[in-house]
XYZ file of C-alpha atoms in Angstrom:
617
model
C 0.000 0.000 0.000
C 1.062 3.585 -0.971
C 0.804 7.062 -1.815
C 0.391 8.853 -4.832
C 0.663 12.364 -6.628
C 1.146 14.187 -9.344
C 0.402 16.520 -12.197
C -0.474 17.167 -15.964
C -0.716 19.879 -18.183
C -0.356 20.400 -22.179
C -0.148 24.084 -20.985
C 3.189 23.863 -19.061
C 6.685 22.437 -20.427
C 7.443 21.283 -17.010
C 11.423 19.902 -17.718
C 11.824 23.607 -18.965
C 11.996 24.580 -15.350
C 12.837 20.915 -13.685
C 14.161 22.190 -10.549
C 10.698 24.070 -9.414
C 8.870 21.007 -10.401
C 10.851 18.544 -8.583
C 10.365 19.980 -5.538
C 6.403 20.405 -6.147
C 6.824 16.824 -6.475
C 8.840 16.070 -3.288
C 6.548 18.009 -1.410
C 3.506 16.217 -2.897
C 4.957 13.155 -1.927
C 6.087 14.494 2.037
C 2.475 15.487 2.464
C 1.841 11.580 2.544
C 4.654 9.999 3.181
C 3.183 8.384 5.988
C 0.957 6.184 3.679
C 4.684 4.517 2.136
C 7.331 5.301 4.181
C 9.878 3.190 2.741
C 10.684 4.168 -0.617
C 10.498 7.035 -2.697
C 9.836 7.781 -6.487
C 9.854 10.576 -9.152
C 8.982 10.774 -12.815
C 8.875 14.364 -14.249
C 8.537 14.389 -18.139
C 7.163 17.521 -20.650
C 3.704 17.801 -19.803
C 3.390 15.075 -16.638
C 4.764 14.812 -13.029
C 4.726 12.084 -10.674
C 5.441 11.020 -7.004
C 5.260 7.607 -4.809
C 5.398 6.799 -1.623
C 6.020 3.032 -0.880
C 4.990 0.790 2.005
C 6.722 -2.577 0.815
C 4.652 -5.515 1.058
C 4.830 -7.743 -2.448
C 8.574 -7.882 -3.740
C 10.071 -5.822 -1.646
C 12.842 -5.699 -3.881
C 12.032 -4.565 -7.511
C 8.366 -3.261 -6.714
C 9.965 0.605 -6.837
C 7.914 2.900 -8.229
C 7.182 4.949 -10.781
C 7.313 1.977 -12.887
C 7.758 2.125 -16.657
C 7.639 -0.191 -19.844
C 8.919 1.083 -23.138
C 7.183 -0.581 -26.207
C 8.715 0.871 -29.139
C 8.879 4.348 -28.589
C 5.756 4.564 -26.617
C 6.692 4.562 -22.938
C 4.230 3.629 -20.250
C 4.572 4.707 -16.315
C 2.079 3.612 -13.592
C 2.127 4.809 -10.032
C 0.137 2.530 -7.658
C -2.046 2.193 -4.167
C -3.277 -1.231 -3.637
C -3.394 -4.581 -3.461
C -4.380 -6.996 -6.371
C -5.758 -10.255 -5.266
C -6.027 -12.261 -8.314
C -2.170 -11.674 -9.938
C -1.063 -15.078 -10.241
C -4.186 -15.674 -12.713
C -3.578 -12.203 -14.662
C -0.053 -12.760 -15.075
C -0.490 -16.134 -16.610
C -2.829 -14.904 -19.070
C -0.276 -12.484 -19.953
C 2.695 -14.562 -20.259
C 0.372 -16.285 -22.660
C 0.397 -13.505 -24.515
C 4.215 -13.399 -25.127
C 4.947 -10.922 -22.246
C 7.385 -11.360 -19.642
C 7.956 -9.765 -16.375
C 11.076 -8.546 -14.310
C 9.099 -8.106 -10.996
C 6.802 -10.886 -8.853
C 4.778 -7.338 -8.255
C 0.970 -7.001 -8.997
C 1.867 -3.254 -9.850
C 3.798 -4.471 -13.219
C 0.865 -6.707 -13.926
C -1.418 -3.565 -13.829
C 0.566 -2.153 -16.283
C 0.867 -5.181 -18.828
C -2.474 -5.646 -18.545
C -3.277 -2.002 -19.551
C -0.958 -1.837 -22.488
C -2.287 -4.929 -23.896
C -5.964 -4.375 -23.165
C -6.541 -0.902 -22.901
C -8.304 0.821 -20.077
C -10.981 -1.732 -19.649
C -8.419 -4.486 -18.223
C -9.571 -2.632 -15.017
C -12.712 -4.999 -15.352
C -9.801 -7.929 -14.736
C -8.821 -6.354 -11.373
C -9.586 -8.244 -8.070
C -8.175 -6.014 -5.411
C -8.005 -2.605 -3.768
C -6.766 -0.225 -5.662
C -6.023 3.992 -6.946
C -3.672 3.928 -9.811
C -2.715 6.247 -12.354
C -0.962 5.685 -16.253
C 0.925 7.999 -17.976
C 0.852 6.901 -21.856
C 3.635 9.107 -23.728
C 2.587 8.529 -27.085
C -0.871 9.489 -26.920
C -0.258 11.913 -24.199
C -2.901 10.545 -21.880
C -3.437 10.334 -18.231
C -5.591 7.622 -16.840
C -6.517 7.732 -13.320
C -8.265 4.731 -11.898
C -10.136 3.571 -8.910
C -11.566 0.474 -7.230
C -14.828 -0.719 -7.534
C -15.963 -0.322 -3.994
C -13.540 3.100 -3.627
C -11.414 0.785 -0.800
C -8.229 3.401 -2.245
C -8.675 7.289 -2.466
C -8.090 9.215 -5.371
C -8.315 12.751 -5.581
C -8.172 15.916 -8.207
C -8.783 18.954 -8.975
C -8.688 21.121 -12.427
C -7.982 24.223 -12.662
C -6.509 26.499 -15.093
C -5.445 23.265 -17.383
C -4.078 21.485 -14.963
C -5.216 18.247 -13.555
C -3.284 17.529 -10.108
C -4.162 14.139 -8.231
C -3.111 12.684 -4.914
C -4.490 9.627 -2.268
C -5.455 12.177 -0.017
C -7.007 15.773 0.007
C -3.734 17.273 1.348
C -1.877 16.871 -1.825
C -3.452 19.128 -3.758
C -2.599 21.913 -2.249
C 0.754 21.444 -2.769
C 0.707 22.593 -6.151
C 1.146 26.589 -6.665
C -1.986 28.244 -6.611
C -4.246 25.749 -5.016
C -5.731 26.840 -1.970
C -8.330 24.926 0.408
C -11.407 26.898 -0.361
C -14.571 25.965 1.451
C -17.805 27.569 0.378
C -21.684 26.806 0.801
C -21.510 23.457 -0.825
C -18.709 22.522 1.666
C -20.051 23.830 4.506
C -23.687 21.886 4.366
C -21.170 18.963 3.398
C -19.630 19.371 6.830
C -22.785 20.618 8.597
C -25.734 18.307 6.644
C -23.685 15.230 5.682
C -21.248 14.786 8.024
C -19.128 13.000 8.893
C -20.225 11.070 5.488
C -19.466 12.980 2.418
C -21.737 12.716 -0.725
C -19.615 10.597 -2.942
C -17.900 12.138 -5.769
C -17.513 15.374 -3.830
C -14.144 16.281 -2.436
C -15.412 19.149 -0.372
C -12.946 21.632 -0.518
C -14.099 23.818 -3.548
C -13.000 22.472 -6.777
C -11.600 19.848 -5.958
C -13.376 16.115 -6.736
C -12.759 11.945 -6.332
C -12.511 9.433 -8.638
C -16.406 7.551 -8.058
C -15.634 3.865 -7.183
C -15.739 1.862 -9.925
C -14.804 4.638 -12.477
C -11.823 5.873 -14.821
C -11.042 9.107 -15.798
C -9.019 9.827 -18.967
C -7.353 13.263 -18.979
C -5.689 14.781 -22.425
C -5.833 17.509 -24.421
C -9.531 17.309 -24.972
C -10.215 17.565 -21.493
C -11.352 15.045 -18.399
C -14.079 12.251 -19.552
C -14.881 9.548 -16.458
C -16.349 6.106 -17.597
C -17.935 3.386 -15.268
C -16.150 0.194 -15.703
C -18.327 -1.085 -12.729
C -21.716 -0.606 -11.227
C -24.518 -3.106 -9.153
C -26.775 -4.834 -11.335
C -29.983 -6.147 -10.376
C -31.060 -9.586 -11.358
C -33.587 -12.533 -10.014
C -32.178 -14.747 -7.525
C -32.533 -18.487 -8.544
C -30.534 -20.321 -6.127
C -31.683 -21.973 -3.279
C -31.263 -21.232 0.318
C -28.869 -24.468 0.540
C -27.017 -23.305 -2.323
C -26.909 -19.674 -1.712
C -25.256 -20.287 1.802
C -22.650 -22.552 0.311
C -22.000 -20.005 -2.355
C -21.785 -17.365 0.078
C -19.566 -19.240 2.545
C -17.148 -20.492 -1.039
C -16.896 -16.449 -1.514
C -16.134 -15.167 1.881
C -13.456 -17.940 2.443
C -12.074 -17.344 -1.135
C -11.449 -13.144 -0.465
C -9.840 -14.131 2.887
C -7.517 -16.615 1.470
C -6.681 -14.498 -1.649
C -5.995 -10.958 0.971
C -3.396 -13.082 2.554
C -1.252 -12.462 -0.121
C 2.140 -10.981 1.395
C 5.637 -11.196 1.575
C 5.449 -10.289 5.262
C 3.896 -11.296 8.252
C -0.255 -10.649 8.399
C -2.568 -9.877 11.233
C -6.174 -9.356 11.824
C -8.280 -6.595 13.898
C -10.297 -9.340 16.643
C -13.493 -7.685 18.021
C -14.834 -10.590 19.339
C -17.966 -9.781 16.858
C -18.586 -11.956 13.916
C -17.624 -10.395 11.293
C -13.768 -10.242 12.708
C -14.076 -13.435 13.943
C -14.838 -15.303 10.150
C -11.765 -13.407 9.142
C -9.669 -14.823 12.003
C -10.859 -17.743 12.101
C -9.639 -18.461 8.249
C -6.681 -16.871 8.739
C -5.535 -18.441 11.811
C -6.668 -22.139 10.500
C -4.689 -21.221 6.774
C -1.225 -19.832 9.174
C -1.694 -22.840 11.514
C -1.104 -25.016 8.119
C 1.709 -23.502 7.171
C 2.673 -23.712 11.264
C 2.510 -20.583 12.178
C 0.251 -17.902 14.513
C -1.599 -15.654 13.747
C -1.604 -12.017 15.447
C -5.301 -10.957 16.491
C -5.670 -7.154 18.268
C -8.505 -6.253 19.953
C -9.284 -2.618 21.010
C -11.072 -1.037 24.557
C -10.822 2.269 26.643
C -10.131 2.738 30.131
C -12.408 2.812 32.130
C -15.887 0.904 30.551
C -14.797 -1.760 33.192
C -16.635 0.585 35.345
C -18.209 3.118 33.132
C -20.109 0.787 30.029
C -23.686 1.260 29.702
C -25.243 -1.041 27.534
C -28.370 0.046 25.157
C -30.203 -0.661 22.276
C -26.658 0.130 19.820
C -24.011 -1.545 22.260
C -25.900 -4.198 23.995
C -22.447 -5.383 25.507
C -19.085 -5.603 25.883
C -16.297 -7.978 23.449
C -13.568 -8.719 26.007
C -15.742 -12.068 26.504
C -15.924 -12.902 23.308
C -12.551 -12.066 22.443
C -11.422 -13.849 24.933
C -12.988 -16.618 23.757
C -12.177 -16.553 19.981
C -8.397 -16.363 21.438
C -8.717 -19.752 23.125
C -10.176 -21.189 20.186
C -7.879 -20.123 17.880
C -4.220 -20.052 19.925
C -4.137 -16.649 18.487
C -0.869 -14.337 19.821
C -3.465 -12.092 21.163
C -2.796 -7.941 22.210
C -5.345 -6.493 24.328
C -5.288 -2.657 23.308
C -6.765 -0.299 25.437
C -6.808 3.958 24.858
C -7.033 5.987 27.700
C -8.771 9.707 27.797
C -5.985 12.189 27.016
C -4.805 10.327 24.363
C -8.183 9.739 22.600
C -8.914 13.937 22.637
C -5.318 14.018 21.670
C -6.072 12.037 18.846
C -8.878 14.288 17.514
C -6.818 16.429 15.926
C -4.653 13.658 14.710
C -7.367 12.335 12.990
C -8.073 15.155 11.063
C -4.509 15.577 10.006
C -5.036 11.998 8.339
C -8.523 12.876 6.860
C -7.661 16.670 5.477
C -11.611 16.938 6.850
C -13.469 16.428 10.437
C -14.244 13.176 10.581
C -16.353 10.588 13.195
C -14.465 12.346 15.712
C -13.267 9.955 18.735
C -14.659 6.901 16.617
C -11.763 8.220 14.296
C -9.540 9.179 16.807
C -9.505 5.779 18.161
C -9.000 3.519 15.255
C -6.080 6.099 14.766
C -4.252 5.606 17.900
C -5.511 1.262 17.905
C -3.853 1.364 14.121
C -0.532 3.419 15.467
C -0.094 0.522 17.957
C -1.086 -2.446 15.940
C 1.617 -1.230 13.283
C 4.947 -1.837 15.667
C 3.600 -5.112 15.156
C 2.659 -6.000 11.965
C 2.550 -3.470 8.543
C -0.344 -5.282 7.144
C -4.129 -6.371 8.809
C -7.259 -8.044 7.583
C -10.465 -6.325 9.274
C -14.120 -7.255 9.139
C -15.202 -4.131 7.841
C -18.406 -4.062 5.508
C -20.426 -7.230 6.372
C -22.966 -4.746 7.730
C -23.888 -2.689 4.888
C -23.673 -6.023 2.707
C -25.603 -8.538 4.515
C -27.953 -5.805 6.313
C -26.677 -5.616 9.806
C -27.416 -2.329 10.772
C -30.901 -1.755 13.248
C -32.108 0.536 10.064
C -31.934 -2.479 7.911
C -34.912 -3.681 10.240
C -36.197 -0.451 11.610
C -40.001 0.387 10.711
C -38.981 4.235 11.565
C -36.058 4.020 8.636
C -38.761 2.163 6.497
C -41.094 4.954 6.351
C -38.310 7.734 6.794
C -37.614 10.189 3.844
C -33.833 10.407 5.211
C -30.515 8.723 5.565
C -31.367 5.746 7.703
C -28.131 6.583 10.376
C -28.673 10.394 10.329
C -32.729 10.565 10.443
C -32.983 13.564 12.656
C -31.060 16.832 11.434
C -31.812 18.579 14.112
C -28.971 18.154 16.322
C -26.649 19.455 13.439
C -28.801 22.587 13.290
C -29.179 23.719 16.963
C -25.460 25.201 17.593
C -25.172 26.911 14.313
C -25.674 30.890 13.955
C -28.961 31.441 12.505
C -27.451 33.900 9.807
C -26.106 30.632 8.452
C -28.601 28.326 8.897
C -30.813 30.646 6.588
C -27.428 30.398 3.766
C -27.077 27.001 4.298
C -30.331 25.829 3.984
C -29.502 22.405 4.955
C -32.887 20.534 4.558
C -32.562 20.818 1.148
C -29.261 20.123 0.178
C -29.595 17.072 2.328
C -33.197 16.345 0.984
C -31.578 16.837 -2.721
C -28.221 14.361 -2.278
C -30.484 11.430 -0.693
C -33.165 11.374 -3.520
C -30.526 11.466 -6.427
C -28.696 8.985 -4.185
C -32.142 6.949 -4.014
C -33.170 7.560 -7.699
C -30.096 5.647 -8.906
C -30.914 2.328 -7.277
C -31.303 -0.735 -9.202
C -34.500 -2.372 -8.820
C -36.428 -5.315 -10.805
C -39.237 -4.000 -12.441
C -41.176 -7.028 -10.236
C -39.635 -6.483 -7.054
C -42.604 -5.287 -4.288
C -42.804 -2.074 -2.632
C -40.997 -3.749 0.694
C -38.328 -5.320 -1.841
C -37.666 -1.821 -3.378
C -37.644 -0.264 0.009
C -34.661 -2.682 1.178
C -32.704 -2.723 -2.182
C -32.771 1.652 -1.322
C -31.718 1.428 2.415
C -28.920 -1.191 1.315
C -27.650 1.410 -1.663
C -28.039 4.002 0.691
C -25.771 1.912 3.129
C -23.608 0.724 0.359
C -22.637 4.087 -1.347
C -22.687 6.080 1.617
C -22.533 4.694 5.239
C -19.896 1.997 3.950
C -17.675 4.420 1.576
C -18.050 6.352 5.210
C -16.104 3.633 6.908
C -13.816 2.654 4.658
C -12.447 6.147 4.242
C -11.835 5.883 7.710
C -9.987 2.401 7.534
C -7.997 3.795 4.731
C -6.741 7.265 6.565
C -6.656 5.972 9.929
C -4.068 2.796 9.044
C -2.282 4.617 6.429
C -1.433 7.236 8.498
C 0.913 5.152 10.390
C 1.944 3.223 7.530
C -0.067 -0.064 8.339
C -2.187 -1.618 5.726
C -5.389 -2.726 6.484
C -7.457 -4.945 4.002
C -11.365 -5.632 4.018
C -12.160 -9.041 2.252
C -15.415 -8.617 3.014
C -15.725 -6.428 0.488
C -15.001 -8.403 -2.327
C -16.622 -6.823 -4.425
C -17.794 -10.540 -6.002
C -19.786 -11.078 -2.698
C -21.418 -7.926 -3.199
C -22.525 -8.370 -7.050
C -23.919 -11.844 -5.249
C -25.570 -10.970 -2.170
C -26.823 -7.893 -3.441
C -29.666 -9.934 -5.500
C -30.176 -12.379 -2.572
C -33.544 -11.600 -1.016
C -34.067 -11.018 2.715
C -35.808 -13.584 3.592
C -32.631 -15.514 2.920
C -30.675 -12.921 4.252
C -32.594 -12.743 7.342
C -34.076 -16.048 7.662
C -36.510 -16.395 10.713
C -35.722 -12.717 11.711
C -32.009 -13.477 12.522
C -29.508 -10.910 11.316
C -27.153 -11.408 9.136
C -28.638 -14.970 8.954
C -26.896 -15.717 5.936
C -23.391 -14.925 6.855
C -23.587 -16.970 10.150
C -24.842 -19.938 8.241
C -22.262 -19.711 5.675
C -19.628 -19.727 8.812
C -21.374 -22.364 10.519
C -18.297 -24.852 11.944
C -15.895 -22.244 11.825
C -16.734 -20.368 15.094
C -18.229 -21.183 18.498
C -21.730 -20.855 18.567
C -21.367 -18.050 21.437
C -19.479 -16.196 19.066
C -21.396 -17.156 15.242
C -25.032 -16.342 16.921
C -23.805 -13.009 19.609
C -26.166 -10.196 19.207
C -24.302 -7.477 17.181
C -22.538 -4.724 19.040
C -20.767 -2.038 17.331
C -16.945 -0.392 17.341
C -16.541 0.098 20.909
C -16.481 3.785 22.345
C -15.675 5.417 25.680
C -18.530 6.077 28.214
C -16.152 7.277 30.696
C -18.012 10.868 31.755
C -14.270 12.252 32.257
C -13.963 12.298 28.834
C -16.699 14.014 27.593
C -15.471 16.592 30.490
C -11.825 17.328 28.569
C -14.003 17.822 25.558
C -16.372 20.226 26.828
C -13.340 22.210 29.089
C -11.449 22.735 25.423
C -14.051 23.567 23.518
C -15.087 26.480 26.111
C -11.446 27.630 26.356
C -11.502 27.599 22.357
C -15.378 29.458 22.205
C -13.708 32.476 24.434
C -10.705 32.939 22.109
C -12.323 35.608 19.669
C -9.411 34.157 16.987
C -11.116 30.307 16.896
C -12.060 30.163 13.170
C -15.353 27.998 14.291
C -16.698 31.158 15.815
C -17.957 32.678 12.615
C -20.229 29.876 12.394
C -21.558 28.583 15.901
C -23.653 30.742 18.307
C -22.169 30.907 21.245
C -24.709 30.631 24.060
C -26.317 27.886 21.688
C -22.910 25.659 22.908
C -23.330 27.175 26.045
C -26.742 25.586 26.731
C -25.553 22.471 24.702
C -22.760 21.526 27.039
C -25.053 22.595 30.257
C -27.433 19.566 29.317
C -27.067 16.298 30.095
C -26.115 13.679 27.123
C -27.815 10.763 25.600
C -25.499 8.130 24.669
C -28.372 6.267 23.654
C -29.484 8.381 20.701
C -27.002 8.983 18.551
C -27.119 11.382 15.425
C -25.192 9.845 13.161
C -24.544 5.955 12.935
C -24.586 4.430 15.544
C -22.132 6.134 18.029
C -22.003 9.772 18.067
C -23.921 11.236 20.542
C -23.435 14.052 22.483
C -19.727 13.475 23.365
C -18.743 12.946 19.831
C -20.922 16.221 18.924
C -18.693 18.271 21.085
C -15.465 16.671 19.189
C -16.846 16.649 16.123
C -17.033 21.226 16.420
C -13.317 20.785 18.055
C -11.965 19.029 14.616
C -14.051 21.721 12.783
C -12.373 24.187 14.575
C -8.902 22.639 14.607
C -9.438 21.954 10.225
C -10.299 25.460 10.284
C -7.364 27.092 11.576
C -4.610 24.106 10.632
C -5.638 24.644 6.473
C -6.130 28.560 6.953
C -9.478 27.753 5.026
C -11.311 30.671 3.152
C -14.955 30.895 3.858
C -16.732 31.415 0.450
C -19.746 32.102 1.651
């Protein structure tokens, strides 16, 4: 896994002032050198610039990038994030072909496969992946992006310039960018947040790759094409043979994202979603005679401090616990204390370049920082919710009948601290009422499918292009940003084309969630484990915390210089931290409450001042 940057413009003759450019280039790539910080690599040309990062997993030797292939006089040069899963097959085809390699890496398959098949050999890809291909004789940039957007991949263009980076950051690295936010941004922050409508890169002007999209940059101009999209189709099999299909696929993306060259290790939450992923791995190591490393994540004080409701009905330490005995798993017990988690905050925004799920973020940020002087690459559980319909709005009457975002159905606690001046700019009912029904407009449905079936395919898009692309922007920023790659085979996105069409009464049979996925793991777990009641990411409930919280956002409120004054009314906060918090109703997901409300205006604040951000408004 790695970083990426770089630039192109038919305007500029770049290697006419080579020195000026390099450095753009270095400092592109020292913006995110924590996502690779083991290698570095430059290509500068006429009208193209590029930068890598590397974090060295597959042949650590000869996988330095930029990598190039000269046929004839047409030179090719790909810079690469990812992880393919299916290179062994690819390569063969190739070699069939007549071509033959000088790496064992996936990245110089990637770029085989492209000169021999054009941009569509994307459609071959089995991984997780943000790439980009600079082809000298046609003077064309490709920029490319998974299916399931797993890999960031952002740009901007402006003037004639494309510039394009793995994170936000990058961008403005290039002369004459600047982090602009105006109304657009702001409801972003303020309506959709911490989610961000996909597509949309916030900051003005500046944009994503969608998942499961190319864009081809030249002198015409940028055109995007869909290489990938979710297709609706009747389900035929059987309940016996859609759970064996089912468990074939989920065992199949495990095995295949234990592709390394160095050790592996797997997030343990004691749920079941981490657990199927441990349990493979630890049964395919204990083959080959080795262990498996499992971490599992707490915060001091919910020994004494957990309160268990309808979102966290209990604690995992028993269930880890359990999964460890099991298994024989070398297991590391991780546990974040108070300081460091508000510490963390700001952290977390330094990774995201926006405010984020504040101390859910902040968290996984300082779990990831530890779990890397371990091991450089993890396999996570992430994303059996929003495919196998996990969630309480899967099965929630209230999101049923909702005209909302099923995780974010009331909008009032994002309105009630804001200045009223710009609430009445903002106008955030709309913008959020206009981004959930295109959002809902564009989901495939069967032309028979009945009202309730059309209802469910909508909440799981909804789930699926928002509330999961959510999360894995999180998994992505929060890992890389200590240089630790962290894979989601859950997320295959093979399992999703399949259990996308699989109706819910298979999905759900007899009313049990995620039904399918536990019978497809049936004999790989204990049954304490397979059948627990689902309990999300743990979070703090220690009332100390939320006390640091509200002490520095009152010191920042009285500083007349905190940027996040122009936009929050004072005695609004005032009355806000005065009452007492509901950790039980959350207003976003499942876990941000109150607390995470207050840290949630302290990133604001801290984004605010840290990228000297214009207000456009």
């Amino acid at each position: 896994m790695c970083g990426i940057a770089g630039f192109c413009s038919f305007k500029e003759n770049y290697t006419s002032r080579s020195a000026k450019w390099q450095d753009t280039l270095a400092n592109m790539k020292n913006s995110i050198k924590h996502r690779g910080p083991d290698e570095d690599g430059y290509m500068l040309a006429e009208h193209v610039g590029f930068a890598h990062a590397r974090l060295s997993i597959i042949d650590l030797a000869n996988g330095k990038q930029p990598m190039s292939r000269k046929i004839g006089n047409r030179l090719y040069t790909i810079i690469y994030n990812g992880e393919l899963y299916n290179t062994s097959e690819l390569r063969e085809d190739l070699e069939l072909k007549g071509w033959r390699f000088q790496t064992t890496s996936d990245t110089e398959v990637i770029l085989v496969g492209i000169i021999e098949y054009g941009n569509e050999f994307v459609k071959e890809l089995n991984g997780i992946f943000a790439f980009a291909i600079w082809d000298s004789d046609n003077e064309t940039l490709s920029l490319f992006r998974d299916r399931l957007g797993i890999k960031p991949l952002f740009y901007t263009l402006r003037d004639g310039v494309c510039v394009f980076g793995s994170e936000l950051k990058v961008l403005f690295e290039y002369p004459g960018i600047r982090p602009v936010i105006d109304r657009g941004g702001l409801c972003e922050v303020f309506g959709i947040g911490p989610a961000r409508t996909y597509g949309n890169g916030v900051f003005k002007d500046c944009s994503e790759v969608l998942p499961g999209y190319y864009n081809v940059y030249n002198r015409d101009g940028m055109k995007t094409s869909q290489y990938w999209k979710l297709v609706s189709r009747p389900h035929t099999d059987s309940y016996e043979e859609t759970i064996e299909k089912t468990a074939f696929l989920v065992k199949d993306s495990i095995i295949r994202q234990m592709v390394s060259d160095i050790p592996i290790c797997t997030f343990l939450s004691g749920g079941v979603d981490s657990s199927i992923v441990t349990a493979v791995c630890a049964d395919e190591l204990a083959k080959r005679g080795e262990q498996l490393n499992t971490f599992s994540f707490d915060f001091a004080g919910n020994d004494e401090y957990f309160k268990a409701n309808d979102f966290q009905p209990s604690r995992d330490r028993p269930y880890v616990d359990m999964m460890v005995e099991h298994f024989h798993t070398n297991h590391t017990y991780l546990e974040c204390d108070n300081i460091k988690l508000a510490d963390a905050l700001y952290k977390a925004v330094d990774a995201k370049d926006l405010p984020g799920m504040a101390d859910v973020d902040s968290s996984l940020l300082h779990f990831c920082s530890e779990v890397k002087k371990f091991n450089k690459v993890t396999l996570t559980g992430e994303c059996a919710d929003e495919i196998f319909g996990g969630y309480p709005w899967f099965h929630s009457k209230e999101a049923f009948e909702a005209h909302a975002f099923p995780w974010s159905r009331n909008i009032e606690p994002r309105k009630q601290l804001l200045k009223d001046d710009l609430l009445d700019i903002l106008q955030l009912e709309d913008y959020i009422n206009n981004t959930y029904e295109t959002s809902v407009a564009e989901t495939p449905k069967l032309p028979f499918d009945s009202p309730e079936e059309g209802r469910r395919r909508e909440i799981a898009y909804l789930n699926i292009k928002w509330f999961m692309a959510t999360l894995l922007d999180r998994m992505d920023r929060t890992s890389m940003f200590s240089g630790l790659e962290a894979r989601v085979p859950l997320a295959d996105h093979r399992i999703l084309d399949y259990v996308w069409n699989v109706p819910w009464d298979i999905k759900c049979r007899d009313g049990v969630v995620k039904q399918l996925l536990r019978e497809s793991a049936r004999g790989l777990l204990p049954d304490e484990v397979l059948y627990r009641r689902k309990s999300p990411y743990p979070k703090t409930y220690n009332p100390h915390y939320e006390g640091i919280l509200a002490s520095r956002l009152g010191e920042i409120l009285k500083d007349s210089s905190s940027p996040i004054n122009k936009l929050v009314d004072k005695k609004k906060v005032a009355d806000f931290l005065a009452a007492p918090s509901d950790y039980g109703k959350p207003w976003f997901g499942q876990l941000m409450a109150g607390p995470q409300m207050i840290a949630y205006l302290l990133q604001i604040n801290y984004w605010l001042d840290k990228y000297k951000i214009e207000l456009a408004i």
